[in-house]
Coordinates of C-alpha atoms in Angstrom, one line a residue:
X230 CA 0.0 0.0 0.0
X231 CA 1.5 3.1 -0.6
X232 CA 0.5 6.3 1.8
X233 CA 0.7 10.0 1.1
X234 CA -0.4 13.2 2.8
X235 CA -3.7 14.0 1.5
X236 CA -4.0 17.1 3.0
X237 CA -2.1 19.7 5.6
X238 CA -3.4 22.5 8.2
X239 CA -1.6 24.6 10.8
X240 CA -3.4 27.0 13.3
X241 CA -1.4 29.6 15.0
X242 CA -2.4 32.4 17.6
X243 CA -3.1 36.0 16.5
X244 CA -1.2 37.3 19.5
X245 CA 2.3 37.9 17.6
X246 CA 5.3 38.9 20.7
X247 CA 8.0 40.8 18.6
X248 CA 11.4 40.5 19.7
X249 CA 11.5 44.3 20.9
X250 CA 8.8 43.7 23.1
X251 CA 11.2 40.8 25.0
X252 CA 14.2 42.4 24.8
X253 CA 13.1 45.5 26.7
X254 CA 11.0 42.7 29.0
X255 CA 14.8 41.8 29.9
X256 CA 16.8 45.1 29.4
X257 CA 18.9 43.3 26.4
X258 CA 20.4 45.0 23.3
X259 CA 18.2 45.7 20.5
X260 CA 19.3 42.9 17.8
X261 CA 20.3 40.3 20.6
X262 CA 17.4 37.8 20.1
X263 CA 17.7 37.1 16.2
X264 CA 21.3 36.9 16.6
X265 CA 20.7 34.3 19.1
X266 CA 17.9 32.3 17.5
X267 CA 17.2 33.5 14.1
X268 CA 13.3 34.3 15.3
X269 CA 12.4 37.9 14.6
X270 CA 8.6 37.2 16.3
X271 CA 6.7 34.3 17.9
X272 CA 2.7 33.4 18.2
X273 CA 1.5 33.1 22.0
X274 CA -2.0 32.1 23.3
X275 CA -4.1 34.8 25.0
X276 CA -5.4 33.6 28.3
X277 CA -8.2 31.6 27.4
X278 CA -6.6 29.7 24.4
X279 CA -5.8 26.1 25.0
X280 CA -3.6 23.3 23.2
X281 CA -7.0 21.5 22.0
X282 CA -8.2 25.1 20.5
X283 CA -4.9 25.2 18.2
X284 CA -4.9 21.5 17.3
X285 CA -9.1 21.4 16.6
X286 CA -8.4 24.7 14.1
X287 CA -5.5 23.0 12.4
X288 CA -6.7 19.3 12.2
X289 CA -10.3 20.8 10.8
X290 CA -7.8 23.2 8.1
X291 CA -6.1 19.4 7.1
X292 CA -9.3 18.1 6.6
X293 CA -10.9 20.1 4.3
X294 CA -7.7 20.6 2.4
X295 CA -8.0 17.1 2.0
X296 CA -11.4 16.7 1.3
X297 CA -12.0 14.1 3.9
X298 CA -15.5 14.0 5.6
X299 CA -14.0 14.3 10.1
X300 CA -16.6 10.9 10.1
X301 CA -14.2 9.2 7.8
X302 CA -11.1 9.3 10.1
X303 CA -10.2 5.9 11.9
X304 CA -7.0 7.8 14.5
X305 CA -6.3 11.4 15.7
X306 CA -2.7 11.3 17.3
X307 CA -2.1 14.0 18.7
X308 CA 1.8 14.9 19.4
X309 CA 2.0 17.2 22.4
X310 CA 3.7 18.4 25.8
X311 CA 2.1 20.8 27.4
X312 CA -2.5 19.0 26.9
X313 CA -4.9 20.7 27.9
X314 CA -4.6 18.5 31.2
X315 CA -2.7 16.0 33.2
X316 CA -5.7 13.4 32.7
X317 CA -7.7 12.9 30.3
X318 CA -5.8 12.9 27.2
X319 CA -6.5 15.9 25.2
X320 CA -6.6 13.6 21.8
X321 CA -10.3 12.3 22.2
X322 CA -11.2 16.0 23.3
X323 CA -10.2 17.2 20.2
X324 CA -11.8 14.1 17.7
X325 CA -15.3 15.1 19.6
X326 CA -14.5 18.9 18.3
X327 CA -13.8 18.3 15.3
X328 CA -16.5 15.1 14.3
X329 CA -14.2 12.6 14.3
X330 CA -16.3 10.8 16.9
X331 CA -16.0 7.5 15.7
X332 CA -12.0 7.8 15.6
X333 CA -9.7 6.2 18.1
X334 CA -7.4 9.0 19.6
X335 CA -4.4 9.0 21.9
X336 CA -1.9 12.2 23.2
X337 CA 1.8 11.0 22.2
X338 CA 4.8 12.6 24.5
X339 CA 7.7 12.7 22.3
X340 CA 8.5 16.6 23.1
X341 CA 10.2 18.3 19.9
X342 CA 9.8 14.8 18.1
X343 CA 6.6 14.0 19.3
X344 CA 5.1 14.7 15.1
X345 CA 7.4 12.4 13.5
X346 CA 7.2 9.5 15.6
X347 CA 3.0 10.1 15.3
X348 CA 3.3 10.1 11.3
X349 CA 5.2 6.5 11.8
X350 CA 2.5 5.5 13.3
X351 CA 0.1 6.6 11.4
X352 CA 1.6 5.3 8.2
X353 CA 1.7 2.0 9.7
X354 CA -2.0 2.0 11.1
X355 CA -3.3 3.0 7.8
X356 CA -0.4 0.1 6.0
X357 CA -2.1 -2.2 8.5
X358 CA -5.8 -1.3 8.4
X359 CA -6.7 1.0 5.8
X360 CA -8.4 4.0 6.7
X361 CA -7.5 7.7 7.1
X362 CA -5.8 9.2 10.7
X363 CA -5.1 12.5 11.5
X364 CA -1.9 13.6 13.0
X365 CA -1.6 16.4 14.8
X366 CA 1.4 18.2 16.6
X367 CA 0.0 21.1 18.7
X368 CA 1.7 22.9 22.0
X369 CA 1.0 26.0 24.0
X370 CA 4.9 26.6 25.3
X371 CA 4.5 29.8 26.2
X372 CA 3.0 29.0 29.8
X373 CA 5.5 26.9 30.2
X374 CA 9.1 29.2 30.0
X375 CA 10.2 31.2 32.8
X376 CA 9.2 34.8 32.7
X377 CA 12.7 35.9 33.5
X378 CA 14.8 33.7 31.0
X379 CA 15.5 34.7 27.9
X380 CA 16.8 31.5 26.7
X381 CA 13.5 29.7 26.8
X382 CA 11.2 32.6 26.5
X383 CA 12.9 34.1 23.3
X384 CA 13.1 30.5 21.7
X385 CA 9.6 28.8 22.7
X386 CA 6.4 29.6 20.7
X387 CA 2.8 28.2 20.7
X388 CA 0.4 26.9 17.3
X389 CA -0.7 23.3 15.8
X390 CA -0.3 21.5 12.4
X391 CA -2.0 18.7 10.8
X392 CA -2.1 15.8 8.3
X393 CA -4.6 13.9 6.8
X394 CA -2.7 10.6 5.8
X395 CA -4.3 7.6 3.6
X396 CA -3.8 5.1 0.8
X397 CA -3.1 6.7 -2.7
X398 CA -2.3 4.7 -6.0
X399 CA 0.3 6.5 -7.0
X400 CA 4.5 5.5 -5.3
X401 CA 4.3 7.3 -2.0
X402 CA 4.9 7.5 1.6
X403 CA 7.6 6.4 4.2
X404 CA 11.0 5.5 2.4
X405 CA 13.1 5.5 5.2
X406 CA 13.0 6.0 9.0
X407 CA 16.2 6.5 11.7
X408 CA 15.2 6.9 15.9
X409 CA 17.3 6.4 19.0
X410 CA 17.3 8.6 22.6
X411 CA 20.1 9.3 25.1
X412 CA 18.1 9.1 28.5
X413 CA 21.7 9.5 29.9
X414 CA 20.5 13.7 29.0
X415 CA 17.0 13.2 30.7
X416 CA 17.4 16.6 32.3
X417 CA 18.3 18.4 29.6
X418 CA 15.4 19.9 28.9
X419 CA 13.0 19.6 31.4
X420 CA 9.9 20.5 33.8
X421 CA 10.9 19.3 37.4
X422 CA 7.5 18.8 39.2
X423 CA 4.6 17.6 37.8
X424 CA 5.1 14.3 37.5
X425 CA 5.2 10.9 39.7
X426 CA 9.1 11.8 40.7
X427 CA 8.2 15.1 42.5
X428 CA 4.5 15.9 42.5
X429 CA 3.2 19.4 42.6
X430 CA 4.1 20.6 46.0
X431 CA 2.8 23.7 47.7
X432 CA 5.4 25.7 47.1
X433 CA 6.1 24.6 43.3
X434 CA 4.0 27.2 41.5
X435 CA 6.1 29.6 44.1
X436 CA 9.7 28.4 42.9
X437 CA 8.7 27.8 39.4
X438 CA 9.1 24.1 39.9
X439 CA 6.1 24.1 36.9
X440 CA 8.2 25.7 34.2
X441 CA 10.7 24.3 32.0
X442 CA 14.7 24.6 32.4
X443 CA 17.8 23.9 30.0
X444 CA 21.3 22.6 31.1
X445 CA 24.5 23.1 29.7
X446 CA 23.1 25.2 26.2
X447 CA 26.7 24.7 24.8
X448 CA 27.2 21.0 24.9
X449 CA 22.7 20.2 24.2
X450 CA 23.6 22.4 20.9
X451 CA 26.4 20.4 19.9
X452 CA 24.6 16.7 20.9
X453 CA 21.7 17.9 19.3
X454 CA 23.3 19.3 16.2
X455 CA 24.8 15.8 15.8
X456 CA 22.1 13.4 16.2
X457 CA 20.0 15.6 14.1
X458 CA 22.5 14.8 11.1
X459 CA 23.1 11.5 12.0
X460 CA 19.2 10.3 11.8
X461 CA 19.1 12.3 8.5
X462 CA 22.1 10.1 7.1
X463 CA 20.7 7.1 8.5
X464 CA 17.0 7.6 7.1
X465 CA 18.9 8.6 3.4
X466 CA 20.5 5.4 3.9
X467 CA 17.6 3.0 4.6
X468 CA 15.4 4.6 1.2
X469 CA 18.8 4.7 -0.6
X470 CA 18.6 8.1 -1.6
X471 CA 21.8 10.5 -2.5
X472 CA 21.6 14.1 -1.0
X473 CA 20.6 15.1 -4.9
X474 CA 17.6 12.8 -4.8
X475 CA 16.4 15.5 -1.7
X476 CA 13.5 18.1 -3.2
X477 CA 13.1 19.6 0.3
X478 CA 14.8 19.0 3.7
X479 CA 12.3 19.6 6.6
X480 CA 13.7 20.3 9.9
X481 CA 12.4 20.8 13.5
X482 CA 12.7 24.4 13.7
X483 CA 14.6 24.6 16.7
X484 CA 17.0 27.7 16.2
X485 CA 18.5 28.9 13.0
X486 CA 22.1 28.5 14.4
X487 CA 21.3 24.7 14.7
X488 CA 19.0 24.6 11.5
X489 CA 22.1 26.0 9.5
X490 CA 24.7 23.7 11.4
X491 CA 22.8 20.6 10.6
X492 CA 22.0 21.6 7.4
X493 CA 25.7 22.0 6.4
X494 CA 26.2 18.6 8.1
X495 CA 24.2 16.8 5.9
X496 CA 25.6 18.6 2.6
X497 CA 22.1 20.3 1.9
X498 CA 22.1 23.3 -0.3
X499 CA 19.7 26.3 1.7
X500 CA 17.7 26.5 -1.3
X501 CA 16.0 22.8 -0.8
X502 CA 15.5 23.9 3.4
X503 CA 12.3 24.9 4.9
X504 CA 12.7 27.4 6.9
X505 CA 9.7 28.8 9.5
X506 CA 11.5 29.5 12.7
X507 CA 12.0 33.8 11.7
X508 CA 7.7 34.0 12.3
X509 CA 6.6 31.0 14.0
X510 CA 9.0 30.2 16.7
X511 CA 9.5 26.8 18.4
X512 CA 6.4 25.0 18.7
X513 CA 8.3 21.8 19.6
X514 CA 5.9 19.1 17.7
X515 CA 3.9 21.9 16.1
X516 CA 7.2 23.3 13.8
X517 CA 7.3 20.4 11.2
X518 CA 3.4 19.8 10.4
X519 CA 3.1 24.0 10.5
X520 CA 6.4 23.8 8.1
X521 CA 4.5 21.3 5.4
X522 CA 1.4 22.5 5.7
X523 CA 2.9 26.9 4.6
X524 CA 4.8 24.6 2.0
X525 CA 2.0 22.9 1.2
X526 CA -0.2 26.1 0.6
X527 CA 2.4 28.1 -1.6
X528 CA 2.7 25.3 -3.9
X529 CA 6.7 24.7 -3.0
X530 CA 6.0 21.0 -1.9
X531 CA 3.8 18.9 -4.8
X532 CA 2.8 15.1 -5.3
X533 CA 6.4 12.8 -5.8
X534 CA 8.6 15.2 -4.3
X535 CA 10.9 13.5 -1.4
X536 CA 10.9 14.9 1.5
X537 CA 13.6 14.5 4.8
X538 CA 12.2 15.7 8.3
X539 CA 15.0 15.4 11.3
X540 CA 14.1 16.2 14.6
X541 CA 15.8 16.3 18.3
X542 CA 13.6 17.2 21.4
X543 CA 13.9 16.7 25.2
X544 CA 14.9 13.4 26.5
X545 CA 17.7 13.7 23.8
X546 CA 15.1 12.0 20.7
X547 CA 15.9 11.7 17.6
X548 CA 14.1 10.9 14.7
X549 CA 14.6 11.3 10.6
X550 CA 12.3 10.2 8.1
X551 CA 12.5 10.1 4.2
X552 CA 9.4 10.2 2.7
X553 CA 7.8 10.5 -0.7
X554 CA 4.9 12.9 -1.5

């Protein structure tokens, strides 16, 4: 059976945070957050938005780019950190919203890779049953960075994107596929309370215990930066495809320092890289299905093109995918 995208959707806030408005937030030089990150602006929720409102708007967008009747999806996966709560999953939530009531639906935790590893599975559910499934990475970061760090605040964004995925005639769909972790970086990237380790406490919301930290910036950009490159080599390799055979490189938008360092890596000219990180931020999951679906609607990515999406995230993932349009 071969499996394509039928149809892509991205949803992002209307609240647009420019740069000058963080930098004089933190007293920093005008300039010092592009140079940094490459992000000139990033979306954030107003107070009443939630995960499930970006991911409903974008899955719905994915559908009806598709043409797909919501009644006629099997799966919703929905690829997130931050649901709209700690139980239930948010997935089911959002298949009610959007009349895909007769769908199964389940959250996946896979941080930054969280939208690749959901579009393996959804290839393989639909290789294995038939059927259409909706894949959805969606994250509301911004209630989730410390107020007073620029590192995470300037880099972290919030939005959704979708895909509708199911059977096509034509030669299509995963070509080659690359995944490992490092656990021995757990605590990379991380949100210390919360959890089974170290509950929510009384004093957690007081000390910030909630919101999320980085350790050691130097050394996760170079580890990251690596892996990234290597899981690209490694998914090239398994769909035996030279660097030439590439139409469009699709990263997790991450920073532009480590988009460009991982770009040079793999020997990838600029002109075949997707680049959303200047507007949209760092959604984690939400950057590579809010990539495809902006390619998608200016006409830059088109049936039989051959696509490679790489992706690192928290826990020290990894993930790279070749597939075919």
């Amino acid at each position: 059976m071969n499996i394509t995208i039928l149809g892509a959707g991205h949803a992002v806030p209307r609240r647009m945070v420019t740069n000058a408005e963080l930098e004089r937030r933190w007293s920093l030089p005008e300039g010092w957050i592009e140079r940094r990150t490459g992000i000139k602006q990033r979306p954030w929720v107003e107070p009443e938005e939630a995960t499930s409102d970006l991911a409903v708007a974008a899955g719905l967008r994915a559908l009806e780019r598709a043409a797909v009747d919501p009644a006629d999806i099997d799966l919703v996966i929905l690829a997130t950190s931050t649901p709209d709560h700690l139980l239930p999953p948010t997935a089911p939530r959002v298949a009610h919203l959007m009349g895909c009531d007769r769908a199964g639906a389940f959250d996946l935790t896979g941080a930054c890779c969280g939208f690749l590893f959901g579009l393996s599975q959804g290839e393989s559910h639909v290789r294995a049953r038939g059927g259409k499934v909706l894949v959805i990475g969606a994250n509301v970061l911004s209630r989730r960075v410390r107020p007073e760090d620029p590192n995470t605040g300037s880099l972290f964004s919030d939005g959704a994107g979708a895909v509708v995925l199911g059977p096509v005639e034509r030669q299509a769909g995963l070509c080659g596929y690359s995944s490992g972790s490092n656990g021995a970086l757990w605590d990379s990237v991380y949100i210390a309370e919360g959890g089974s380790r170290s509950p929510f406490a009384a004093e957690t919301f007081a000390r910030g215990g909630h919101l999320m930290d980085m350790k050691n910036g130097g050394g996760l950009f170079r580890e990251a930066v690596g892996d990234m490159a290597r899981v690209g080599i490694a998914a090239l390799d398994k769909a035996e495809w030279s660097r030439d055979e590439v139409d469009w490189w699709v990263p997790h938008q991450a920073n532009a320092r480590m988009i460009e360092e991982v770009r040079k890596t793999l020997s990838l000219p600029e002109t075949k890289t997707v680049r959303t990180i200047e507007h949209y931020g760092n959604s984690s999951a939400g950057t590579i299905p809010i990539a495809l679906s902006l390619s998608m609607e200016d006409g830059r990515l088109n049936p039989g093109h051959r696509l490679l999406m790489t992706a690192v995230g928290a826990g020290m993932l990894r993930i790279g995918i070749a597939w075919r349009l």
